[in-house]
PDB file of C-alpha atoms in Angstrom:
ATOM      1  CA  GLY D   1       0.000   0.056  -0.008  1.00  0.00           C
ATOM      2  CA  GLN D   2       1.005   3.600  -0.144  1.00  0.00           C
ATOM      3  CA  GLN D   3       3.637   4.760   2.363  1.00  0.00           C
ATOM      4  CA  VAL D   4       4.687   8.119   3.540  1.00  0.00           C
ATOM      5  CA  MET D   5       8.150   8.019   5.127  1.00  0.00           C
ATOM      6  CA  GLN D   6       9.367  10.961   7.189  1.00  0.00           C
ATOM      7  CA  ILE D   7      12.989  11.590   8.468  1.00  0.00           C
ATOM      8  CA  PRO D   8      14.484  12.103  10.886  1.00  0.00           C
ATOM      9  CA  GLN D   9      12.452  10.589  13.688  1.00  0.00           C
ATOM     10  CA  TYR D  10      14.015  12.870  16.321  1.00  0.00           C
ATOM     11  CA  GLN D  11      15.911  16.191  16.083  1.00  0.00           C
ATOM     12  CA  HIS D  12      17.512  17.937  18.988  1.00  0.00           C
ATOM     13  CA  VAL D  13      18.654  21.402  18.391  1.00  0.00           C
ATOM     14  CA  GLN D  14      20.020  24.430  20.330  1.00  0.00           C
ATOM     15  CA  GLU D  15      17.701  27.358  20.424  1.00  0.00           C
ATOM     16  CA  GLY D  16      18.471  29.444  17.394  1.00  0.00           C
ATOM     17  CA  GLU D  17      19.511  26.551  15.097  1.00  0.00           C
ATOM     18  CA  ASP D  18      17.653  25.587  11.995  1.00  0.00           C
ATOM     19  CA  PHE D  19      15.616  22.531  11.690  1.00  0.00           C
ATOM     20  CA  THR D  20      14.404  20.537   8.618  1.00  0.00           C
ATOM     21  CA  THR D  21      12.251  17.468   8.372  1.00  0.00           C
ATOM     22  CA  TYR D  22      11.669  15.489   5.062  1.00  0.00           C
ATOM     23  CA  CYS D  23       8.757  13.551   3.744  1.00  0.00           C
ATOM     24  CA  ASN D  24       8.762  11.038   0.867  1.00  0.00           C
ATOM     25  CA  SER D  25       5.794   9.224  -0.674  1.00  0.00           C
ATOM     26  CA  SER D  26       5.918   5.963  -2.583  1.00  0.00           C
ATOM     27  CA  THR D  27       3.215   7.377  -5.059  1.00  0.00           C
ATOM     28  CA  THR D  28       2.285  10.810  -6.459  1.00  0.00           C
ATOM     29  CA  LEU D  29       0.189  12.861  -4.211  1.00  0.00           C
ATOM     30  CA  SER D  30      -2.784  15.098  -4.820  1.00  0.00           C
ATOM     31  CA  ASN D  31      -1.635  17.430  -2.122  1.00  0.00           C
ATOM     32  CA  ILE D  32       0.317  17.253   1.077  1.00  0.00           C
ATOM     33  CA  GLN D  33      -0.538  18.744   4.485  1.00  0.00           C
ATOM     34  CA  TRP D  34       1.601  19.416   7.541  1.00  0.00           C
ATOM     35  CA  TYR D  35       0.492  19.241  11.163  1.00  0.00           C
ATOM     36  CA  LYS D  36       2.057  20.015  14.529  1.00  0.00           C
ATOM     37  CA  GLN D  37       1.388  18.104  17.642  1.00  0.00           C
ATOM     38  CA  ARG D  38       2.466  19.369  21.000  1.00  0.00           C
ATOM     39  CA  PRO D  39       3.345  16.808  23.649  1.00  0.00           C
ATOM     40  CA  GLY D  40       0.083  15.483  24.997  1.00  0.00           C
ATOM     41  CA  GLY D  41      -1.960  17.388  22.491  1.00  0.00           C
ATOM     42  CA  HIS D  42      -3.723  16.746  19.293  1.00  0.00           C
ATOM     43  CA  PRO D  43      -2.583  17.479  15.674  1.00  0.00           C
ATOM     44  CA  VAL D  44      -3.038  21.044  14.494  1.00  0.00           C
ATOM     45  CA  PHE D  45      -3.002  21.961  10.853  1.00  0.00           C
ATOM     46  CA  LEU D  46      -0.184  24.079   9.609  1.00  0.00           C
ATOM     47  CA  ILE D  47      -0.428  24.267   5.827  1.00  0.00           C
ATOM     48  CA  GLN D  48      -1.520  22.439   2.679  1.00  0.00           C
ATOM     49  CA  LEU D  49       0.609  22.349  -0.488  1.00  0.00           C
ATOM     50  CA  VAL D  50      -1.200  21.482  -3.837  1.00  0.00           C
ATOM     51  CA  LYS D  51       0.908  22.496  -6.719  1.00  0.00           C
ATOM     52  CA  SER D  52       4.085  20.923  -8.058  1.00  0.00           C
ATOM     53  CA  GLY D  53       7.161  22.902  -6.875  1.00  0.00           C
ATOM     54  CA  GLU D  54       5.043  24.929  -4.516  1.00  0.00           C
ATOM     55  CA  VAL D  55       6.860  26.888  -1.708  1.00  0.00           C
ATOM     56  CA  LYS D  56       4.886  28.576   1.129  1.00  0.00           C
ATOM     57  CA  LYS D  57       6.164  30.533   4.072  1.00  0.00           C
ATOM     58  CA  GLN D  58       4.718  31.147   7.485  1.00  0.00           C
ATOM     59  CA  LYS D  59       7.095  33.382   9.447  1.00  0.00           C
ATOM     60  CA  ARG D  60       9.995  31.288  10.251  1.00  0.00           C
ATOM     61  CA  LEU D  61       8.546  28.120   8.631  1.00  0.00           C
ATOM     62  CA  THR D  62       9.168  27.310   4.943  1.00  0.00           C
ATOM     63  CA  PHE D  63       7.262  24.421   3.385  1.00  0.00           C
ATOM     64  CA  GLN D  64       8.116  22.914  -0.117  1.00  0.00           C
ATOM     65  CA  PHE D  65       6.343  20.398  -2.345  1.00  0.00           C
ATOM     66  CA  GLY D  66       8.658  18.579  -4.837  1.00  0.00           C
ATOM     67  CA  GLU D  67       8.214  18.858  -8.617  1.00  0.00           C
ATOM     68  CA  ALA D  68       7.037  15.252  -8.846  1.00  0.00           C
ATOM     69  CA  LYS D  69       4.615  15.707  -6.020  1.00  0.00           C
ATOM     70  CA  LYS D  70       6.128  12.859  -4.130  1.00  0.00           C
ATOM     71  CA  ASN D  71       8.244  14.631  -1.599  1.00  0.00           C
ATOM     72  CA  SER D  72       8.039  17.594   0.749  1.00  0.00           C
ATOM     73  CA  SER D  73      10.037  19.365   3.403  1.00  0.00           C
ATOM     74  CA  LEU D  74       9.528  21.656   6.339  1.00  0.00           C
ATOM     75  CA  HIS D  75      12.327  24.126   7.362  1.00  0.00           C
ATOM     76  CA  ILE D  76      12.221  26.109  10.506  1.00  0.00           C
ATOM     77  CA  THR D  77      14.778  29.034  10.724  1.00  0.00           C
ATOM     78  CA  ALA D  78      16.077  29.944  14.061  1.00  0.00           C
ATOM     79  CA  THR D  79      14.187  27.565  16.284  1.00  0.00           C
ATOM     80  CA  GLN D  80      12.550  28.717  19.429  1.00  0.00           C
ATOM     81  CA  THR D  81      11.447  26.869  22.479  1.00  0.00           C
ATOM     82  CA  THR D  82       7.769  27.328  21.309  1.00  0.00           C
ATOM     83  CA  ASP D  83       8.586  25.185  18.207  1.00  0.00           C
ATOM     84  CA  VAL D  84       8.923  22.034  20.411  1.00  0.00           C
ATOM     85  CA  GLY D  85       6.576  19.297  19.338  1.00  0.00           C
ATOM     86  CA  THR D  86       6.129  16.553  16.754  1.00  0.00           C
ATOM     87  CA  TYR D  87       5.640  17.606  13.069  1.00  0.00           C
ATOM     88  CA  PHE D  88       3.826  15.294  10.707  1.00  0.00           C
ATOM     89  CA  CYS D  89       3.370  15.449   7.070  1.00  0.00           C
ATOM     90  CA  ALA D  90       0.268  13.766   5.571  1.00  0.00           C
ATOM     91  CA  GLY D  91      -0.161  12.658   1.931  1.00  0.00           C
ATOM     92  CA  ASP D  92      -3.502  12.808   0.157  1.00  0.00           C
ATOM     93  CA  LYS D  93      -3.824  10.675  -2.899  1.00  0.00           C
ATOM     94  CA  GLY D  94      -7.213  12.175  -3.521  1.00  0.00           C
ATOM     95  CA  GLY D  95     -10.559  11.865  -1.697  1.00  0.00           C
ATOM     96  CA  GLY D  96      -9.454  13.269   1.660  1.00  0.00           C
ATOM     97  CA  LYS D  97      -7.916  10.136   2.907  1.00  0.00           C
ATOM     98  CA  LEU D  98      -4.595  11.151   4.483  1.00  0.00           C
ATOM     99  CA  ILE D  99      -1.560   8.859   4.965  1.00  0.00           C
ATOM    100  CA  PHE D 100       0.555  10.255   7.776  1.00  0.00           C
ATOM    101  CA  GLY D 101       4.281  10.034   8.079  1.00  0.00           C
ATOM    102  CA  GLN D 102       5.718   8.733  11.340  1.00  0.00           C
ATOM    103  CA  GLY D 103       6.508  12.301  12.367  1.00  0.00           C
ATOM    104  CA  THR D 104       9.674  14.137  13.477  1.00  0.00           C
ATOM    105  CA  GLU D 105       9.969  15.013  17.160  1.00  0.00           C
ATOM    106  CA  LEU D 106      11.732  18.348  17.663  1.00  0.00           C
ATOM    107  CA  SER D 107      13.215  19.193  20.949  1.00  0.00           C
ATOM    108  CA  VAL D 108      14.852  22.611  21.551  1.00  0.00           C
ATOM    109  CA  LYS D 109      17.374  23.326  24.180  1.00  0.00           C
ATOM    110  CA  PRO D 110      17.270  26.954  25.406  1.00  0.00           C
TER     111      PRO D 110
ATOM    112  CA  ASN F   1     -17.986  26.884  18.294  1.00  0.00           C
ATOM    113  CA  ALA F   2     -16.725  23.984  20.466  1.00  0.00           C
ATOM    114  CA  GLY F   3     -15.169  22.500  17.349  1.00  0.00           C
ATOM    115  CA  VAL F   4     -14.584  18.685  17.631  1.00  0.00           C
ATOM    116  CA  THR F   5     -15.305  17.102  20.885  1.00  0.00           C
ATOM    117  CA  GLN F   6     -14.610  13.628  22.036  1.00  0.00           C
ATOM    118  CA  THR F   7     -15.679  11.587  25.159  1.00  0.00           C
ATOM    119  CA  PRO F   8     -14.532  10.026  27.237  1.00  0.00           C
ATOM    120  CA  LYS F   9     -10.891  11.384  27.600  1.00  0.00           C
ATOM    121  CA  PHE F  10      -9.638   8.210  29.311  1.00  0.00           C
ATOM    122  CA  ARG F  11     -10.909   4.753  29.533  1.00  0.00           C
ATOM    123  CA  ILE F  12      -9.583   1.372  30.693  1.00  0.00           C
ATOM    124  CA  LEU F  13     -11.274  -1.709  29.196  1.00  0.00           C
ATOM    125  CA  LYS F  14     -10.910  -5.351  30.003  1.00  0.00           C
ATOM    126  CA  ILE F  15     -10.182  -7.768  27.100  1.00  0.00           C
ATOM    127  CA  GLY F  16     -13.453  -8.696  25.526  1.00  0.00           C
ATOM    128  CA  GLN F  17     -15.379  -5.735  26.645  1.00  0.00           C
ATOM    129  CA  SER F  18     -16.948  -3.254  24.254  1.00  0.00           C
ATOM    130  CA  MET F  19     -17.384   0.456  24.218  1.00  0.00           C
ATOM    131  CA  THR F  20     -18.338   3.334  21.975  1.00  0.00           C
ATOM    132  CA  LEU F  21     -16.070   6.409  21.575  1.00  0.00           C
ATOM    133  CA  GLN F  22     -18.157   9.430  20.944  1.00  0.00           C
ATOM    134  CA  CYS F  23     -17.302  12.245  18.538  1.00  0.00           C
ATOM    135  CA  ALA F  24     -19.229  15.366  17.699  1.00  0.00           C
ATOM    136  CA  GLN F  25     -18.447  18.491  15.589  1.00  0.00           C
ATOM    137  CA  ASP F  26     -20.483  21.761  15.302  1.00  0.00           C
ATOM    138  CA  MET F  27     -18.838  23.111  12.280  1.00  0.00           C
ATOM    139  CA  ASN F  28     -21.210  21.604   9.667  1.00  0.00           C
ATOM    140  CA  HIS F  29     -18.435  19.601   8.269  1.00  0.00           C
ATOM    141  CA  ASN F  30     -19.384  16.868   5.805  1.00  0.00           C
ATOM    142  CA  TYR F  31     -16.220  14.848   6.229  1.00  0.00           C
ATOM    143  CA  MET F  32     -15.278  13.090   9.510  1.00  0.00           C
ATOM    144  CA  TYR F  33     -12.476  10.652  10.262  1.00  0.00           C
ATOM    145  CA  TRP F  34     -11.265   8.268  12.999  1.00  0.00           C
ATOM    146  CA  TYR F  35      -7.588   7.760  13.595  1.00  0.00           C
ATOM    147  CA  ARG F  36      -5.532   5.823  16.079  1.00  0.00           C
ATOM    148  CA  GLN F  37      -1.996   6.963  17.207  1.00  0.00           C
ATOM    149  CA  ASP F  38       0.272   4.415  18.813  1.00  0.00           C
ATOM    150  CA  PRO F  39       3.281   5.682  20.776  1.00  0.00           C
ATOM    151  CA  GLY F  40       5.941   7.285  18.618  1.00  0.00           C
ATOM    152  CA  MET F  41       3.969   6.641  15.457  1.00  0.00           C
ATOM    153  CA  GLY F  42       1.897   8.732  13.114  1.00  0.00           C
ATOM    154  CA  LEU F  43      -1.889   8.522  12.843  1.00  0.00           C
ATOM    155  CA  LYS F  44      -3.546   5.756  11.060  1.00  0.00           C
ATOM    156  CA  LEU F  45      -7.014   6.064   9.467  1.00  0.00           C
ATOM    157  CA  ILE F  46      -9.509   3.573  10.804  1.00  0.00           C
ATOM    158  CA  TYR F  47     -12.776   4.762   9.198  1.00  0.00           C
ATOM    159  CA  TYR F  48     -14.021   7.857   7.484  1.00  0.00           C
ATOM    160  CA  SER F  49     -17.308   9.391   6.383  1.00  0.00           C
ATOM    161  CA  VAL F  50     -18.150  11.778   3.594  1.00  0.00           C
ATOM    162  CA  GLY F  51     -21.552  12.552   4.853  1.00  0.00           C
ATOM    163  CA  ALA F  52     -24.554  11.261   6.862  1.00  0.00           C
ATOM    164  CA  GLY F  53     -25.280   7.642   6.032  1.00  0.00           C
ATOM    165  CA  ILE F  54     -22.005   7.144   4.179  1.00  0.00           C
ATOM    166  CA  THR F  55     -18.909   5.481   5.829  1.00  0.00           C
ATOM    167  CA  ASP F  56     -15.879   3.656   4.417  1.00  0.00           C
ATOM    168  CA  LYS F  57     -12.799   1.719   5.627  1.00  0.00           C
ATOM    169  CA  GLY F  58      -9.488   3.266   6.231  1.00  0.00           C
ATOM    170  CA  GLU F  59      -6.113   1.603   6.632  1.00  0.00           C
ATOM    171  CA  VAL F  60      -6.889  -0.284   9.903  1.00  0.00           C
ATOM    172  CA  PRO F  61     -10.621  -0.965  10.186  1.00  0.00           C
ATOM    173  CA  ASN F  62     -10.472  -4.475  11.786  1.00  0.00           C
ATOM    174  CA  GLY F  63     -12.063  -4.624  15.199  1.00  0.00           C
ATOM    175  CA  TYR F  64     -13.960  -1.414  14.761  1.00  0.00           C
ATOM    176  CA  ASN F  65     -17.322  -0.226  13.519  1.00  0.00           C
ATOM    177  CA  VAL F  66     -18.827   3.180  12.820  1.00  0.00           C
ATOM    178  CA  SER F  67     -22.073   4.842  11.920  1.00  0.00           C
ATOM    179  CA  ARG F  68     -23.032   8.305  10.796  1.00  0.00           C
ATOM    180  CA  SER F  69     -26.725   8.997  11.312  1.00  0.00           C
ATOM    181  CA  THR F  70     -26.207  12.824  11.517  1.00  0.00           C
ATOM    182  CA  THR F  71     -23.844  15.380  10.108  1.00  0.00           C
ATOM    183  CA  GLU F  72     -22.678  16.161  13.678  1.00  0.00           C
ATOM    184  CA  ASP F  73     -21.931  12.749  15.145  1.00  0.00           C
ATOM    185  CA  PHE F  74     -19.557  10.073  14.253  1.00  0.00           C
ATOM    186  CA  PRO F  75     -19.246   7.332  16.971  1.00  0.00           C
ATOM    187  CA  LEU F  76     -16.566   4.584  16.931  1.00  0.00           C
ATOM    188  CA  ARG F  77     -17.544   1.129  18.297  1.00  0.00           C
ATOM    189  CA  LEU F  78     -15.093  -1.310  19.630  1.00  0.00           C
ATOM    190  CA  GLU F  79     -16.373  -4.822  19.915  1.00  0.00           C
ATOM    191  CA  LEU F  80     -14.432  -7.428  21.892  1.00  0.00           C
ATOM    192  CA  ALA F  81     -11.551  -5.249  23.006  1.00  0.00           C
ATOM    193  CA  ALA F  82      -8.030  -6.546  22.638  1.00  0.00           C
ATOM    194  CA  PRO F  83      -4.687  -5.328  23.894  1.00  0.00           C
ATOM    195  CA  SER F  84      -3.677  -4.354  20.391  1.00  0.00           C
ATOM    196  CA  GLN F  85      -6.388  -1.711  20.561  1.00  0.00           C
ATOM    197  CA  THR F  86      -4.546   0.223  23.335  1.00  0.00           C
ATOM    198  CA  SER F  87      -3.937   3.469  21.731  1.00  0.00           C
ATOM    199  CA  VAL F  88      -4.898   7.198  21.529  1.00  0.00           C
ATOM    200  CA  TYR F  89      -7.967   7.731  19.341  1.00  0.00           C
ATOM    201  CA  PHE F  90      -8.434  10.934  17.548  1.00  0.00           C
ATOM    202  CA  CYS F  91     -11.612  12.224  15.672  1.00  0.00           C
ATOM    203  CA  ALA F  92     -11.262  14.811  12.963  1.00  0.00           C
ATOM    204  CA  SER F  93     -13.523  16.617  10.543  1.00  0.00           C
ATOM    205  CA  SER F  94     -13.130  18.775   7.579  1.00  0.00           C
ATOM    206  CA  TYR F  95     -15.380  20.790   5.370  1.00  0.00           C
ATOM    207  CA  SER F  96     -14.584  19.027   2.012  1.00  0.00           C
ATOM    208  CA  THR F  97     -11.923  17.938  -0.238  1.00  0.00           C
ATOM    209  CA  GLY F  98     -10.740  20.835  -2.386  1.00  0.00           C
ATOM    210  CA  VAL F  99      -8.277  23.671  -2.263  1.00  0.00           C
ATOM    211  CA  SER F 100      -8.215  23.639   1.503  1.00  0.00           C
ATOM    212  CA  ASP F 101      -8.765  20.395   3.228  1.00  0.00           C
ATOM    213  CA  GLU F 102      -7.666  21.238   6.667  1.00  0.00           C
ATOM    214  CA  GLN F 103      -8.644  18.604   9.211  1.00  0.00           C
ATOM    215  CA  TYR F 104      -9.734  19.837  12.750  1.00  0.00           C
ATOM    216  CA  PHE F 105      -8.876  17.258  15.390  1.00  0.00           C
ATOM    217  CA  GLY F 106     -10.627  16.552  18.726  1.00  0.00           C
ATOM    218  CA  PRO F 107      -8.609  16.298  21.966  1.00  0.00           C
ATOM    219  CA  GLY F 108      -8.371  12.439  21.739  1.00  0.00           C
ATOM    220  CA  THR F 109      -9.422   9.500  23.757  1.00  0.00           C
ATOM    221  CA  ARG F 110      -6.705   7.501  25.561  1.00  0.00           C
ATOM    222  CA  LEU F 111      -7.782   3.885  25.660  1.00  0.00           C
ATOM    223  CA  THR F 112      -5.995   1.098  27.587  1.00  0.00           C
ATOM    224  CA  VAL F 113      -7.102  -2.632  27.155  1.00  0.00           C
ATOM    225  CA  THR F 114      -5.759  -4.970  29.827  1.00  0.00           C
TER     226      THR F 114
END
């Protein structure tokens, strides 16, 4: 079946360092969504990318969707302690059924 | 708006017991979903619904049943609970598939089967 792989599983950074998580799908995606889950919380939507090669920015967060619509990345510039949590990508083949990656758990040392 | 609500927050079941996890949304969303999240893992889709009276299986439907009699409610039924069903269960909803398919998640139900 379709798989969405996400790396790394864990990332520990010093506050102020950059962070990137990568997402790869075994099949072409209709769109890809990114979610953030704080410890003990529920996933919260960050963004959706639809177009091939699309790049979107939200303050210090930059999201990219690959040209083949099979991979994506999330880059955080100058991490802050408020960025702590697990970041999930979720691929949509169409029809709204999301396949979630395993997530990247980010910890930030002040 | 309350958004997506789930009850109960926590539950401990004995093997073989049954229970219903409740989910309700007040955003008039047509799509609703049930996911389970095991420790250190992503979310896996159990069942979903595109509208009242319509449900379909996700990745991991075995051991679960759903119904959708109204737009607002989407209960998940566990029959004959097994230890493998120990997990955190999240309900979510979205308006429709299209340009913006943001899913809104409830706070989750933490279920332990012993």
